[in-house]
Every structure is written in C-alpha cells, then in structure tokens.
PDB file of C-alpha atoms in Angstrom:
ATOM      1  CA  MET A  12       0.000   0.000   0.000  1.00 42.00           C
ATOM      2  CA  MET A  13       1.463   3.372  -1.033  1.00 45.00           C
ATOM      3  CA  MET A  14       1.610   5.928   1.772  1.00 46.00           C
ATOM      4  CA  VAL A  15       0.561   9.456   0.814  1.00 46.00           C
ATOM      5  CA  ARG A  16       2.116  12.324   2.769  1.00 47.00           C
ATOM      6  CA  CYS A  17      -0.654  14.902   2.550  1.00 55.00           C
ATOM      7  CA  TYR A  18       0.984  17.973   4.014  1.00 62.00           C
ATOM      8  CA  ASN A  19       4.513  17.649   2.654  1.00 81.00           C
ATOM      9  CA  ILE A  20       5.596  19.915  -0.185  1.00 85.00           C
ATOM     10  CA  ILE A  21       8.212  17.401  -1.397  1.00 88.00           C
ATOM     11  CA  GLY A  22       7.491  15.969  -4.828  1.00 89.00           C
ATOM     12  CA  PRO A  23       6.305  17.022  -8.271  1.00 91.00           C
ATOM     13  CA  TRP A  24       3.538  19.584  -8.871  1.00 90.00           C
ATOM     14  CA  PHE A  25       1.818  20.578 -12.131  1.00 87.00           C
ATOM     15  CA  ALA A  26       0.479  24.153 -12.474  1.00 85.00           C
ATOM     16  CA  THR A  27      -3.291  24.294 -12.980  1.00 84.00           C
ATOM     17  CA  ASN A  28      -4.086  28.021 -12.886  1.00 80.00           C
ATOM     18  CA  VAL A  29      -2.937  31.452 -11.804  1.00 79.00           C
ATOM     19  CA  VAL A  30      -5.174  34.128 -10.279  1.00 80.00           C
ATOM     20  CA  VAL A  31      -3.873  37.694 -10.593  1.00 78.00           C
ATOM     21  CA  ASP A  32      -5.027  40.579  -8.371  1.00 83.00           C
ATOM     22  CA  SER A  33      -3.869  44.185  -8.542  1.00 84.00           C
ATOM     23  CA  ILE A  34      -4.675  47.604  -7.150  1.00 88.00           C
ATOM     24  CA  PHE A  35      -3.283  50.608  -9.015  1.00 85.00           C
ATOM     25  CA  THR A  36      -3.610  54.041  -7.375  1.00 91.00           C
ATOM     26  CA  VAL A  37      -2.616  57.489  -8.659  1.00 90.00           C
ATOM     27  CA  SER A  38      -2.458  60.392  -6.216  1.00 92.00           C
ATOM     28  CA  TYR A  39      -1.516  64.059  -6.238  1.00 89.00           C
ATOM     29  CA  MET A  40      -0.462  65.894  -3.085  1.00 89.00           C
ATOM     30  CA  GLY A  41      -1.727  63.009  -0.937  1.00 89.00           C
ATOM     31  CA  GLU A  42      -5.191  62.839  -2.537  1.00 92.00           C
ATOM     32  CA  THR A  43      -6.223  59.866  -4.687  1.00 91.00           C
ATOM     33  CA  ILE A  44      -7.152  61.059  -8.164  1.00 89.00           C
ATOM     34  CA  ASP A  45      -7.651  57.660  -9.782  1.00 88.00           C
ATOM     35  CA  SER A  46      -7.563  53.983  -8.877  1.00 88.00           C
ATOM     36  CA  LEU A  47      -8.134  50.681 -10.588  1.00 83.00           C
ATOM     37  CA  SER A  48      -8.697  47.335  -8.920  1.00 83.00           C
ATOM     38  CA  ASN A  49      -8.539  44.042 -10.772  1.00 77.00           C
ATOM     39  CA  SER A  50      -9.326  41.574  -8.033  1.00 67.00           C
ATOM     40  CA  GLY A  51      -9.299  38.063  -9.415  1.00 61.00           C
ATOM     41  CA  ILE A  52     -10.002  39.436 -12.867  1.00 53.00           C
ATOM     42  CA  GLN A  53      -7.346  37.377 -14.636  1.00 58.00           C
ATOM     43  CA  THR A  54      -7.336  33.630 -14.204  1.00 62.00           C
ATOM     44  CA  ILE A  55      -4.956  31.777 -16.469  1.00 63.00           C
ATOM     45  CA  ASN A  56      -6.066  28.168 -16.879  1.00 62.00           C
ATOM     46  CA  LEU A  57      -2.880  26.190 -17.434  1.00 61.00           C
ATOM     47  CA  VAL A  58      -4.513  22.777 -17.812  1.00 58.00           C
ATOM     48  CA  ASP A  59      -6.233  23.467 -21.136  1.00 58.00           C
ATOM     49  CA  TYR A  60      -4.254  26.431 -22.392  1.00 56.00           C
ATOM     50  CA  ILE A  61      -0.956  28.138 -21.621  1.00 55.00           C
ATOM     51  CA  ASP A  62      -1.138  31.827 -22.432  1.00 54.00           C
ATOM     52  CA  GLU A  63       1.888  32.990 -24.385  1.00 56.00           C
ATOM     53  CA  ASP A  64       2.032  36.028 -22.078  1.00 61.00           C
ATOM     54  CA  TYR A  65       2.273  33.836 -18.959  1.00 63.00           C
ATOM     55  CA  TYR A  66       5.903  33.564 -17.879  1.00 64.00           C
ATOM     56  CA  GLY A  67       5.451  31.791 -14.575  1.00 73.00           C
ATOM     57  CA  PRO A  68       6.109  28.204 -13.550  1.00 80.00           C
ATOM     58  CA  THR A  69       4.242  25.358 -15.195  1.00 81.00           C
ATOM     59  CA  TYR A  70       5.890  22.549 -13.177  1.00 85.00           C
ATOM     60  CA  ILE A  71       7.763  22.388  -9.871  1.00 89.00           C
ATOM     61  CA  ARG A  72       9.550  19.495  -8.207  1.00 91.00           C
ATOM     62  CA  PHE A  73      10.541  20.114  -4.577  1.00 90.00           C
ATOM     63  CA  LEU A  74      13.376  17.868  -3.434  1.00 89.00           C
ATOM     64  CA  SER A  75      13.913  17.055   0.241  1.00 84.00           C
ATOM     65  CA  ASP A  76      17.293  18.809   0.415  1.00 83.00           C
ATOM     66  CA  GLY A  77      15.926  22.362  -0.087  1.00 87.00           C
ATOM     67  CA  ILE A  78      16.398  22.315  -3.846  1.00 90.00           C
ATOM     68  CA  GLY A  79      13.577  22.667  -6.340  1.00 89.00           C
ATOM     69  CA  ILE A  80      13.411  22.374 -10.104  1.00 90.00           C
ATOM     70  CA  VAL A  81      11.052  24.741 -11.902  1.00 86.00           C
ATOM     71  CA  ASP A  82       9.929  24.714 -15.532  1.00 84.00           C
ATOM     72  CA  TYR A  83       8.777  28.091 -16.869  1.00 78.00           C
ATOM     73  CA  ASN A  84       6.576  28.767 -19.885  1.00 69.00           C
ATOM     74  CA  GLU A  85       8.945  31.521 -21.033  1.00 66.00           C
ATOM     75  CA  ASP A  86      11.291  30.099 -23.690  1.00 68.00           C
ATOM     76  CA  ASN A  87      11.113  26.637 -22.061  1.00 73.00           C
ATOM     77  CA  ILE A  88      13.373  27.775 -19.219  1.00 80.00           C
ATOM     78  CA  GLN A  89      14.206  25.317 -16.446  1.00 83.00           C
ATOM     79  CA  ASP A  90      15.649  26.734 -13.249  1.00 82.00           C
ATOM     80  CA  THR A  91      16.986  25.464  -9.970  1.00 84.00           C
ATOM     81  CA  VAL A  92      15.530  27.022  -6.836  1.00 81.00           C
ATOM     82  CA  ASP A  93      16.928  27.009  -3.322  1.00 85.00           C
ATOM     83  CA  TYR A  94      14.017  26.997  -0.897  1.00 85.00           C
ATOM     84  CA  SER A  95      13.307  26.864   2.798  1.00 83.00           C
ATOM     85  CA  ILE A  96      10.061  26.676   4.727  1.00 82.00           C
ATOM     86  CA  ASN A  97       9.160  28.534   7.902  1.00 80.00           C
ATOM     87  CA  GLY A  98       5.590  27.864   9.012  1.00 79.00           C
ATOM     88  CA  ASN A  99       3.434  28.545   5.958  1.00 79.00           C
ATOM     89  CA  ILE A 100       6.070  30.738   4.263  1.00 82.00           C
ATOM     90  CA  LEU A 101       8.166  29.346   1.422  1.00 81.00           C
ATOM     91  CA  MET A 102      11.338  31.375   0.842  1.00 80.00           C
ATOM     92  CA  ARG A 103      13.036  31.011  -2.517  1.00 77.00           C
ATOM     93  CA  LYS A 104      16.053  32.153  -4.479  1.00 68.00           C
ATOM     94  CA  THR A 105      16.460  31.223  -8.121  1.00 60.00           C
ATOM     95  CA  SER A 106      19.865  30.399  -9.549  1.00 57.00           C
ATOM     96  CA  ASN A 107      19.376  31.749 -13.069  1.00 53.00           C
ATOM     97  CA  HIS A 108      17.625  34.969 -12.143  1.00 52.00           C
ATOM     98  CA  ALA A 109      19.086  35.695  -8.687  1.00 52.00           C
ATOM     99  CA  GLU A 110      15.554  36.574  -7.557  1.00 55.00           C
ATOM    100  CA  GLU A 111      14.670  36.267  -3.933  1.00 59.00           C
ATOM    101  CA  GLY A 112      11.214  36.315  -2.488  1.00 63.00           C
ATOM    102  CA  SER A 113       8.649  34.552  -0.444  1.00 67.00           C
ATOM    103  CA  PHE A 114       5.242  33.018  -0.921  1.00 72.00           C
ATOM    104  CA  SER A 115       2.677  32.083   1.646  1.00 72.00           C
ATOM    105  CA  TYR A 116       1.423  28.638   0.824  1.00 74.00           C
ATOM    106  CA  SER A 117      -1.319  26.210   1.646  1.00 74.00           C
ATOM    107  CA  ILE A 118      -1.212  22.532   0.912  1.00 76.00           C
ATOM    108  CA  ASN A 119      -3.391  19.437   1.200  1.00 71.00           C
ATOM    109  CA  CYS A 120      -3.195  15.932  -0.207  1.00 69.00           C
ATOM    110  CA  LYS A 121      -3.558  17.019  -3.819  1.00 82.00           C
ATOM    111  CA  ASP A 122      -3.354  20.821  -4.091  1.00 86.00           C
ATOM    112  CA  LEU A 123      -0.678  23.448  -3.500  1.00 87.00           C
ATOM    113  CA  SER A 124      -1.297  27.201  -3.613  1.00 87.00           C
ATOM    114  CA  LEU A 125       1.543  29.724  -3.588  1.00 85.00           C
ATOM    115  CA  THR A 126       0.578  33.372  -3.063  1.00 86.00           C
ATOM    116  CA  GLY A 127       3.109  36.107  -3.678  1.00 82.00           C
ATOM    117  CA  GLU A 128       2.741  39.843  -3.395  1.00 83.00           C
ATOM    118  CA  GLU A 129       4.746  42.790  -4.656  1.00 82.00           C
ATOM    119  CA  GLU A 130       4.289  46.451  -3.843  1.00 86.00           C
ATOM    120  CA  MET A 131       5.806  49.245  -5.936  1.00 89.00           C
ATOM    121  CA  GLU A 132       5.722  53.018  -5.656  1.00 92.00           C
ATOM    122  CA  TRP A 133       7.132  55.619  -8.020  1.00 92.00           C
ATOM    123  CA  LYS A 134       6.652  59.204  -9.181  1.00 94.00           C
ATOM    124  CA  GLU A 135       5.816  60.481 -12.659  1.00 93.00           C
ATOM    125  CA  ILE A 136       5.808  63.957 -14.168  1.00 94.00           C
ATOM    126  CA  VAL A 137       2.675  64.545 -16.281  1.00 90.00           C
ATOM    127  CA  ASP A 138       1.222  67.555 -18.068  1.00 91.00           C
ATOM    128  CA  PHE A 139      -2.556  67.760 -18.442  1.00 82.00           C
ATOM    129  CA  GLY A 140      -2.278  71.051 -20.357  1.00 90.00           C
ATOM    130  CA  SER A 141      -1.712  73.503 -17.513  1.00 90.00           C
ATOM    131  CA  GLY A 142       1.926  72.694 -16.807  1.00 92.00           C
ATOM    132  CA  PRO A 143       3.803  69.693 -15.438  1.00 94.00           C
ATOM    133  CA  ILE A 144       2.870  68.156 -12.089  1.00 91.00           C
ATOM    134  CA  GLU A 145       4.343  65.275 -10.149  1.00 93.00           C
ATOM    135  CA  ILE A 146       2.000  62.396  -9.325  1.00 92.00           C
ATOM    136  CA  ASP A 147       2.542  59.407  -7.046  1.00 94.00           C
ATOM    137  CA  ILE A 148       1.775  55.931  -8.336  1.00 92.00           C
ATOM    138  CA  HIS A 149       1.254  52.908  -6.097  1.00 91.00           C
ATOM    139  CA  LEU A 150       0.816  49.350  -7.362  1.00 89.00           C
ATOM    140  CA  LEU A 151      -0.038  46.368  -5.182  1.00 86.00           C
ATOM    141  CA  TYR A 152       0.178  43.178  -7.201  1.00 82.00           C
ATOM    142  CA  SER A 153      -0.422  39.639  -6.038  1.00 84.00           C
ATOM    143  CA  ASN A 154      -0.826  36.329  -7.723  1.00 82.00           C
ATOM    144  CA  THR A 155      -1.805  32.890  -6.540  1.00 85.00           C
ATOM    145  CA  LEU A 156      -0.259  29.973  -8.388  1.00 84.00           C
ATOM    146  CA  ASN A 157      -2.252  26.772  -7.996  1.00 87.00           C
ATOM    147  CA  PHE A 158      -0.708  23.335  -8.498  1.00 89.00           C
ATOM    148  CA  LEU A 159      -1.903  19.747  -8.522  1.00 88.00           C
ATOM    149  CA  ARG A 160       0.257  17.019  -6.955  1.00 88.00           C
ATOM    150  CA  ILE A 161       1.579  14.470  -9.430  1.00 83.00           C
ATOM    151  CA  HIS A 162       1.645  10.966  -7.947  1.00 73.00           C
ATOM    152  CA  GLU A 163       4.424   8.820  -9.309  1.00 64.00           C
ATOM    153  CA  ALA A 164       4.828   5.096  -8.910  1.00 52.00           C
ATOM    154  CA  ASN A 165       7.350   4.244  -6.158  1.00 47.00           C
ATOM    155  CA  SER A 166       7.782   7.920  -5.202  1.00 46.00           C
ATOM    156  CA  GLY A 167       6.253   7.635  -1.749  1.00 46.00           C
ATOM    157  CA  ASN A 168       4.509  11.016  -2.269  1.00 44.00           C
TER     158      ASN A 168
END
C-alpha cells in the first residue's frame, strides 16, 4: 500500500491556474485622483491552455534537500531554486535569475497554492495642459499559483 504524505511539499507539482489581483492608485499631493482594482479578474487556466504572455512556472519538483526544479513557460526555461520553509512561508532564491522572495502557501493531499505579493511606488511627471505636475503611483500586485500534486509510482509522495 502506497503511503501518501498529505501535508509535505516534497514531490512534483503541475500548475493548474494562476489568479492575478492588482490595485493601481494614482495620487496628487496626498489625494487619490484615480484607482483601478482588478481583483481576481485574470485567471490563467494552465490545464487546457498556456497563455503565451504567462511567464510563470508550469511545473515544480521540490526535493527534500531544499532544492527545487522549476519549468517556466517563457522560452522553455528550467531553473533550480533554493528553498526553505518557515511555518506557511516558502522562501526562494532562483539560480538563473538571482531573484529572492517569499510566498505564503497552503497545501493538502492534492493541491498546493503559492501566493506572492509585490508592492511598488514611483513618481511620474505629467502635463494635463496647464503645466507639469508630479504624481505618485502605487501598485499592489499579487498572484496565486495553484498546483496539482503528481503521484508517481514508487515515489512515496
């Protein structure tokens, strides 16, 4: 009888979909002049169709020694990831891209969800016809990558 470790991240995972959320805010002198929220508006279904504009992972294999192998849709890139887990936080650093970051994650016997968030702020000079002004732009972007566990014969996962 094969034993299934339900709450262990070790093993292979196939990407099923990605849900993208964002909040974009423009302000002038501390007052919001425009905002746009796209909560859950973009779901990329990776089972039936891989969007050419999706550059995220399509497959991940977490090894027990803190190393992961990730296949990306972008130009068929495969990368090695160093990872560590602290509670429900997965910390990662990619070898090819030298990117560091963290994801909160949830896991059960068959599904893995990784949620990452990035916040950016910058200033722009714009001219609406009455002279240039400086506006503040704030972007909060998050995505949830959902994976399905791949059960392999003799893998013990």
